[in-house]
Short mmCIF file of C-alpha atoms in Angstrom, two decimals:
data_model
loop_
_atom_site.label_atom_id
_atom_site.label_comp_id
_atom_site.label_asym_id
_atom_site.label_seq_id
_atom_site.Cartn_x
_atom_site.Cartn_y
_atom_site.Cartn_z
CA MET A 3 68.67 17.49 -132.98
CA GLU A 4 71.95 19.33 -133.41
CA GLY A 5 75.00 18.04 -131.59
CA VAL A 6 76.50 19.18 -128.31
CA LYS A 7 78.56 22.34 -128.61
CA CYS A 8 79.06 23.23 -124.97
CA VAL A 9 79.62 21.24 -121.76
CA LEU A 10 78.20 22.86 -118.61
CA LEU A 11 79.72 21.50 -115.40
CA ASP A 12 78.79 21.47 -111.75
CA ILE A 13 81.80 21.49 -109.38
CA GLU A 14 81.22 19.89 -105.96
CA GLY A 15 80.73 16.13 -106.28
CA THR A 16 81.10 16.28 -110.07
CA ILE A 17 84.66 17.35 -110.84
CA CYS A 18 85.92 17.90 -107.28
CA PRO A 19 85.34 15.77 -104.15
CA ILE A 20 82.62 16.97 -101.79
CA SER A 21 85.05 16.36 -98.93
CA PHE A 22 87.36 19.14 -100.17
CA VAL A 23 84.59 21.71 -99.81
CA LYS A 24 83.14 20.37 -96.56
CA ASP A 25 86.36 19.40 -94.77
CA THR A 26 88.83 21.99 -96.08
CA LEU A 27 87.22 25.10 -97.55
CA PHE A 28 84.34 25.53 -95.10
CA PRO A 29 86.52 25.15 -91.96
CA TYR A 30 89.13 27.53 -93.38
CA ALA A 31 86.55 30.25 -93.98
CA LEU A 32 85.12 29.86 -90.47
CA LYS A 33 88.60 30.05 -88.95
CA ALA A 34 89.54 33.15 -90.92
CA LEU A 35 86.25 34.97 -90.33
CA PRO A 36 86.73 36.33 -86.75
CA ASP A 37 89.94 38.14 -87.67
CA VAL A 38 88.32 39.70 -90.74
CA LEU A 39 85.24 40.81 -88.82
CA ASN A 40 87.22 42.32 -85.97
CA SER A 41 89.81 44.11 -88.08
CA ARG A 42 87.89 45.10 -91.23
CA TRP A 43 84.29 45.58 -90.13
CA ASP A 44 84.14 49.26 -91.17
CA GLU A 45 86.59 49.15 -94.09
CA GLU A 46 85.20 50.14 -97.47
CA GLU A 47 86.45 47.02 -99.21
CA PHE A 48 84.59 44.77 -96.76
CA LYS A 49 81.31 46.71 -96.63
CA PRO A 50 79.78 45.13 -99.77
CA TYR A 51 80.17 41.68 -98.21
CA ARG A 52 78.80 42.75 -94.82
CA GLU A 53 75.90 44.76 -96.22
CA ALA A 54 74.72 41.87 -98.38
CA PHE A 55 73.72 40.00 -95.20
CA PRO A 56 70.31 40.46 -93.51
CA ASP A 57 70.05 43.52 -91.24
CA SER A 58 69.88 41.33 -88.14
CA ALA A 59 73.31 39.88 -88.94
CA GLN A 60 74.87 43.31 -89.40
CA THR A 61 74.31 44.51 -85.85
CA SER A 62 77.74 43.32 -84.70
CA PRO A 63 80.67 41.12 -85.76
CA GLU A 64 79.44 38.48 -83.33
CA ALA A 65 75.97 38.44 -84.91
CA LEU A 66 77.35 38.07 -88.42
CA GLN A 67 79.74 35.34 -87.34
CA ALA A 68 76.90 33.39 -85.69
CA HIS A 69 74.79 33.75 -88.84
CA VAL A 70 77.62 32.52 -91.07
CA GLU A 71 78.27 29.55 -88.79
CA ASP A 72 74.58 28.60 -88.87
CA LEU A 73 74.34 28.86 -92.67
CA THR A 74 77.53 26.88 -93.11
CA LYS A 75 76.40 24.14 -90.74
CA ARG A 76 73.16 23.76 -92.72
CA ASP A 77 74.99 24.15 -96.07
CA VAL A 78 72.59 26.88 -97.15
CA LYS A 79 73.45 27.94 -100.70
CA VAL A 80 72.68 31.65 -100.56
CA ALA A 81 74.61 34.15 -102.69
CA TYR A 82 75.78 36.50 -99.92
CA LEU A 83 77.34 33.60 -98.00
CA LYS A 84 79.02 32.20 -101.11
CA ASN A 85 80.51 35.59 -101.98
CA LEU A 86 81.94 35.97 -98.47
CA GLN A 87 83.36 32.45 -98.54
CA GLY A 88 85.16 33.15 -101.81
CA TYR A 89 86.61 36.32 -100.28
CA LEU A 90 87.95 34.33 -97.32
CA TRP A 91 89.22 31.38 -99.39
CA GLU A 92 91.49 33.54 -101.54
CA SER A 93 94.10 33.88 -98.81
CA GLY A 94 94.22 30.10 -98.27
CA TYR A 95 94.83 29.44 -101.95
CA LYS A 96 97.49 32.13 -102.29
CA THR A 97 99.39 31.16 -99.14
CA GLY A 98 99.41 27.49 -100.18
CA ALA A 99 97.21 26.29 -97.31
CA TYR A 100 95.40 24.08 -99.84
CA SER A 101 94.92 23.55 -103.56
CA THR A 102 92.09 22.02 -105.58
CA PRO A 103 92.04 18.20 -105.86
CA LEU A 104 90.13 17.55 -109.08
CA PHE A 105 89.24 13.93 -109.81
CA THR A 106 92.02 12.43 -111.93
CA ASP A 107 89.90 12.13 -115.08
CA VAL A 108 88.79 15.76 -115.07
CA ALA A 109 91.75 17.86 -116.26
CA PRO A 110 92.78 15.51 -119.12
CA THR A 111 89.19 15.23 -120.37
CA LEU A 112 88.49 18.96 -120.18
CA LYS A 113 91.71 19.68 -122.06
CA GLN A 114 90.74 17.14 -124.72
CA TRP A 115 87.26 18.61 -125.14
CA LYS A 116 88.72 22.11 -125.38
CA GLU A 117 91.17 20.98 -128.06
CA GLU A 118 88.33 19.32 -129.98
CA GLY A 119 86.48 22.62 -130.17
CA PHE A 120 83.82 22.22 -127.46
CA SER A 121 83.28 25.22 -125.20
CA LEU A 122 83.26 24.62 -121.44
CA ALA A 123 81.27 26.48 -118.80
CA ILE A 124 80.79 26.21 -115.03
CA TYR A 125 77.49 26.45 -113.12
CA SER A 126 77.95 26.18 -109.37
CA SER A 127 76.31 27.49 -106.21
CA GLY A 128 79.73 28.83 -105.23
CA SER A 129 80.37 32.39 -106.40
CA VAL A 130 82.03 33.00 -109.75
CA PHE A 131 84.97 34.49 -107.85
CA ALA A 132 85.32 31.26 -105.81
CA GLN A 133 84.99 29.14 -108.96
CA LYS A 134 87.91 30.97 -110.55
CA LEU A 135 90.02 30.57 -107.41
CA LEU A 136 89.31 26.84 -107.48
CA PHE A 137 90.34 26.45 -111.13
CA GLY A 138 93.30 28.77 -110.69
CA HIS A 139 94.98 26.58 -108.06
CA VAL A 140 94.59 22.98 -109.19
CA LYS A 141 96.78 20.26 -107.69
CA THR A 142 98.99 18.73 -110.35
CA PRO A 143 98.88 14.93 -110.85
CA GLU A 144 102.32 14.55 -109.24
CA ILE A 145 101.09 16.00 -105.95
CA ALA A 146 97.71 14.28 -106.16
CA THR A 147 99.41 10.86 -106.35
CA GLY A 148 102.06 11.63 -103.75
CA LEU A 149 104.88 12.15 -106.24
CA LYS A 150 106.96 15.29 -106.45
CA ARG A 151 108.10 16.96 -109.65
CA PRO A 152 111.92 17.23 -109.88
CA ARG A 153 113.22 20.67 -109.11
CA PRO A 154 115.54 22.51 -111.48
CA GLY A 155 118.95 20.85 -111.45
CA GLU A 156 117.76 17.55 -110.00
CA VAL A 157 117.66 15.98 -113.44
CA GLU A 158 120.86 16.50 -115.40
CA GLY A 159 120.40 18.91 -118.27
CA GLU A 160 116.87 19.85 -117.25
CA ASN A 161 115.90 23.49 -116.80
CA GLU A 162 112.32 23.54 -115.57
CA ASP A 163 112.00 27.31 -115.34
CA ALA A 164 113.09 27.75 -118.93
CA THR A 165 110.69 25.22 -120.40
CA GLU A 166 107.50 25.37 -118.33
CA PRO A 167 104.88 28.09 -118.75
CA PRO A 168 104.49 30.32 -115.67
CA SER A 169 101.14 28.78 -114.73
CA LYS A 170 102.75 25.34 -114.31
CA LYS A 171 105.88 26.32 -112.37
CA ARG A 172 106.19 25.16 -108.80
CA GLY A 173 104.14 27.35 -106.52
CA ALA A 174 102.51 29.32 -109.36
CA VAL A 175 99.08 30.79 -108.71
CA ALA A 176 96.43 32.43 -110.84
CA GLU A 177 97.13 36.00 -111.91
CA ASP A 178 95.13 38.83 -110.39
CA ARG A 179 92.67 39.69 -113.11
CA PRO A 180 90.20 42.57 -112.67
CA ASP A 181 87.28 40.43 -113.84
CA GLN A 182 87.99 37.91 -111.07
CA ARG A 183 88.01 40.35 -108.20
CA PRO A 184 84.69 42.02 -107.36
CA PHE A 185 86.33 43.83 -104.47
CA THR A 186 89.90 44.44 -103.31
CA HIS A 187 90.88 41.53 -101.11
CA VAL A 188 91.80 41.48 -97.45
CA ALA A 189 95.47 41.47 -96.46
CA ASN A 190 97.21 38.18 -95.84
CA LEU A 191 94.96 36.40 -93.34
CA ALA A 192 97.55 33.86 -92.36
CA ALA A 193 99.98 36.58 -91.33
CA LYS A 194 97.29 38.37 -89.32
CA ALA A 195 96.50 35.18 -87.41
CA LYS A 196 99.91 35.12 -85.73
CA ALA A 197 100.20 36.56 -82.25
CA PRO A 198 102.46 39.67 -82.29
CA GLU A 199 104.32 38.64 -79.18
CA ALA A 200 105.18 35.16 -80.47
CA GLU A 201 105.04 35.48 -84.23
CA ASP A 202 107.47 32.71 -85.04
CA ALA A 203 105.92 30.21 -82.67
CA SER A 204 102.22 30.64 -83.49
CA PRO A 205 100.51 28.55 -86.20
CA ASP A 206 98.88 30.41 -89.07
CA ILE A 207 95.28 30.02 -90.20
CA ALA A 208 96.20 27.29 -92.66
CA THR A 209 97.47 25.09 -89.84
CA GLU A 210 94.68 25.93 -87.40
CA CYS A 211 91.94 25.06 -89.89
CA GLY A 212 92.71 21.36 -89.83
CA GLU A 213 95.53 18.85 -89.64
CA GLU A 214 99.13 20.00 -89.71
CA LEU A 215 100.13 20.29 -93.35
CA SER A 216 102.51 17.63 -94.62
CA THR A 217 105.76 18.59 -96.35
CA ASP A 218 104.28 17.71 -99.73
CA GLU A 219 101.17 19.81 -99.10
CA LYS A 220 103.27 22.83 -98.15
CA ASP A 221 105.38 22.30 -101.29
CA THR A 222 102.34 22.09 -103.54
CA VAL A 223 102.61 22.37 -107.29
CA THR A 224 99.55 24.04 -108.76
CA GLU A 225 98.27 24.64 -112.26
CA ASP A 226 96.00 27.42 -113.48
CA LEU A 227 93.20 25.84 -115.54
CA GLN A 228 90.99 28.90 -115.83
CA TYR A 229 91.84 29.13 -119.52
CA LEU A 230 89.75 26.01 -120.16
CA ILE A 231 86.52 27.69 -119.07
CA SER A 232 84.73 30.11 -121.40
CA GLU A 233 81.85 31.14 -119.11
CA TRP A 234 81.15 31.08 -115.37
CA PHE A 235 77.69 31.02 -113.76
CA ASP A 236 76.45 31.02 -110.17
CA THR A 237 73.01 31.35 -108.62
CA SER A 238 73.22 35.15 -108.59
CA THR A 239 73.93 35.34 -112.32
CA ALA A 240 71.87 32.41 -113.60
CA GLY A 241 69.25 31.62 -110.95
CA PRO A 242 68.52 28.57 -108.74
CA LYS A 243 70.06 25.33 -109.95
CA MET A 244 66.82 23.37 -109.62
CA ASN A 245 64.83 25.69 -111.90
CA ALA A 246 64.56 24.88 -115.61
CA SER A 247 64.50 28.61 -116.39
CA SER A 248 68.08 28.93 -115.07
CA TYR A 249 69.35 26.52 -117.72
CA GLU A 250 67.41 28.32 -120.43
CA HIS A 251 69.04 31.57 -119.30
CA ILE A 252 72.50 29.99 -119.41
CA ALA A 253 71.95 28.67 -122.94
CA SER A 254 70.88 32.15 -123.99
CA LYS A 255 74.07 33.64 -122.51
CA LEU A 256 76.12 30.96 -124.28
CA GLU A 257 74.28 31.86 -127.50
CA VAL A 258 73.31 28.26 -128.22
CA ARG A 259 70.11 26.22 -128.05
CA THR A 260 69.52 24.28 -124.85
CA SER A 261 69.77 21.10 -126.96
CA ASN A 262 73.36 22.06 -127.78
CA VAL A 263 74.39 21.90 -124.09
CA LEU A 264 75.44 18.86 -122.06
CA PHE A 265 75.07 19.46 -118.31
CA LEU A 266 76.95 17.25 -115.84
CA SER A 267 76.02 17.12 -112.15
CA ASP A 268 75.85 14.84 -109.12
CA ASN A 269 72.44 16.24 -108.13
CA VAL A 270 69.31 14.49 -109.45
CA ASN A 271 67.13 17.60 -109.14
CA GLU A 272 69.63 19.67 -111.13
CA VAL A 273 69.79 17.03 -113.86
CA ASP A 274 65.99 16.92 -114.04
CA ALA A 275 65.81 20.73 -114.28
CA ALA A 276 68.35 20.78 -117.11
CA VAL A 277 66.47 18.06 -118.99
CA ALA A 278 63.20 19.96 -118.50
CA ALA A 279 64.89 22.96 -120.14
CA GLY A 280 65.84 20.81 -123.13
CA MET A 281 69.47 20.07 -122.29
CA CYS A 282 71.21 16.73 -122.46
CA SER A 283 72.21 15.93 -118.87
CA PHE A 284 74.08 13.07 -117.20
CA MET A 285 74.49 12.14 -113.56
CA VAL A 286 78.09 11.91 -112.38
CA GLU A 287 78.58 9.35 -109.62
CA ARG A 288 81.66 9.89 -107.45
CA PRO A 289 83.04 8.50 -104.17
CA GLY A 290 81.50 10.36 -101.24
CA ASN A 291 78.37 11.45 -103.13
CA ALA A 292 74.86 10.67 -101.91
CA PRO A 293 73.75 7.24 -103.18
CA LEU A 294 71.34 7.14 -106.12
CA SER A 295 67.96 5.47 -105.77
CA GLU A 296 67.26 2.49 -107.99
CA ASP A 297 64.57 4.47 -109.79
CA ASP A 298 66.94 7.33 -110.57
CA ARG A 299 69.66 4.94 -111.64
CA ALA A 300 67.21 3.25 -114.02
CA ARG A 301 65.92 6.41 -115.68
CA LEU A 302 69.06 8.57 -115.86
CA ARG A 303 72.35 8.26 -117.66
CA VAL A 304 74.96 7.70 -114.93
CA MET A 305 78.68 8.25 -115.47
CA CYS A 306 81.53 7.51 -113.07
CA SER A 307 84.16 9.41 -115.07
CA LEU A 308 84.17 12.22 -117.62
CA SER A 309 86.37 10.02 -119.78
CA GLU A 310 83.37 7.73 -120.34
CA ILE A 311 81.58 10.47 -122.27
CA ASP A 312 81.94 10.55 -126.05
CA LEU A 313 80.53 13.95 -126.96
CA VAL A 314 80.05 13.04 -130.61
CA ALA A 315 78.28 9.75 -129.83
CA ASN A 316 76.13 11.29 -127.10
CA ALA A 317 75.30 14.48 -128.96
CA SER A 318 71.72 13.48 -129.78
CA GLU A 319 70.79 11.83 -126.46
CA THR A 320 68.66 13.27 -123.67
CA GLY A 321 69.33 13.01 -119.95
CA ALA A 322 66.79 10.24 -119.49
CA LYS A 323 67.30 6.82 -121.03
CA GLU A 324 65.21 6.13 -124.09
CA GLN A 325 62.52 3.55 -123.60
CA VAL A 326 63.24 0.52 -125.79
CA SER A 327 60.16 -1.38 -126.85
CA GLU A 328 60.27 -5.12 -126.70
CA ASP A 329 59.14 -6.77 -129.91
#
């Protein structure tokens, strides 16, 4: 068997905490939705999102909102919901309401693999647009650990703006790239959330969606890590994540054999589907994930950190542990 050439990664529960999606992104989208529905229902830029929903949900803004709330509550992974969520999340990322908290091992390991010549790809139920937003606004280690990067002039002789690339400067966000934006985005949602008669006193959407942001969260330093990823796949471009045929399709798009791909996920059924397609696949066990059964733990390769994975050493292994005969 030839060695691994590409690492295919799930997002939620694998490289990013489930709690970020469930407790931050989902509530933000639900809070932003009423304003969008009431103010942009008939606008051309919003029609593709609205018309992707079932006819029964398109009868009124209230009907669509109720449908979205129901799907979100049940965590239904359907493409039209995921596309709408990505559309709504963009404002939160760009206004600094939140940034992506990758697990601490993720960015260093992905950078190392990229430097070593392995290609990296994402396969998530979230839309490709949402995936790129997530990677385009990653919390830097200083913020993630509660430390703040010195500002220009705070360290004698240091000129941060002159030495750091734009993507790593304080407050930098991902560039607007045509391939990232399937439709022109809605105007600043946070600004629209303020009451006209008391603009300065009213909280914006970022504040209303959860706890009051701390000073450090409002002063977030973000890094654009989109450059690490060569290909992006979601369920609308690759198929259901629990079908072996989806992984075969992805390998074809990557122009490699399935045996050349290592797939990492926190979902047992996804790992099994990837293995059935011929990929090497490991379970990634993170805090907050659903517990593994003893049977699954015994038959699968389980990793707690990407840094545990030696791509060269693991290149010829399958997702399931090899049975060792006892002599």
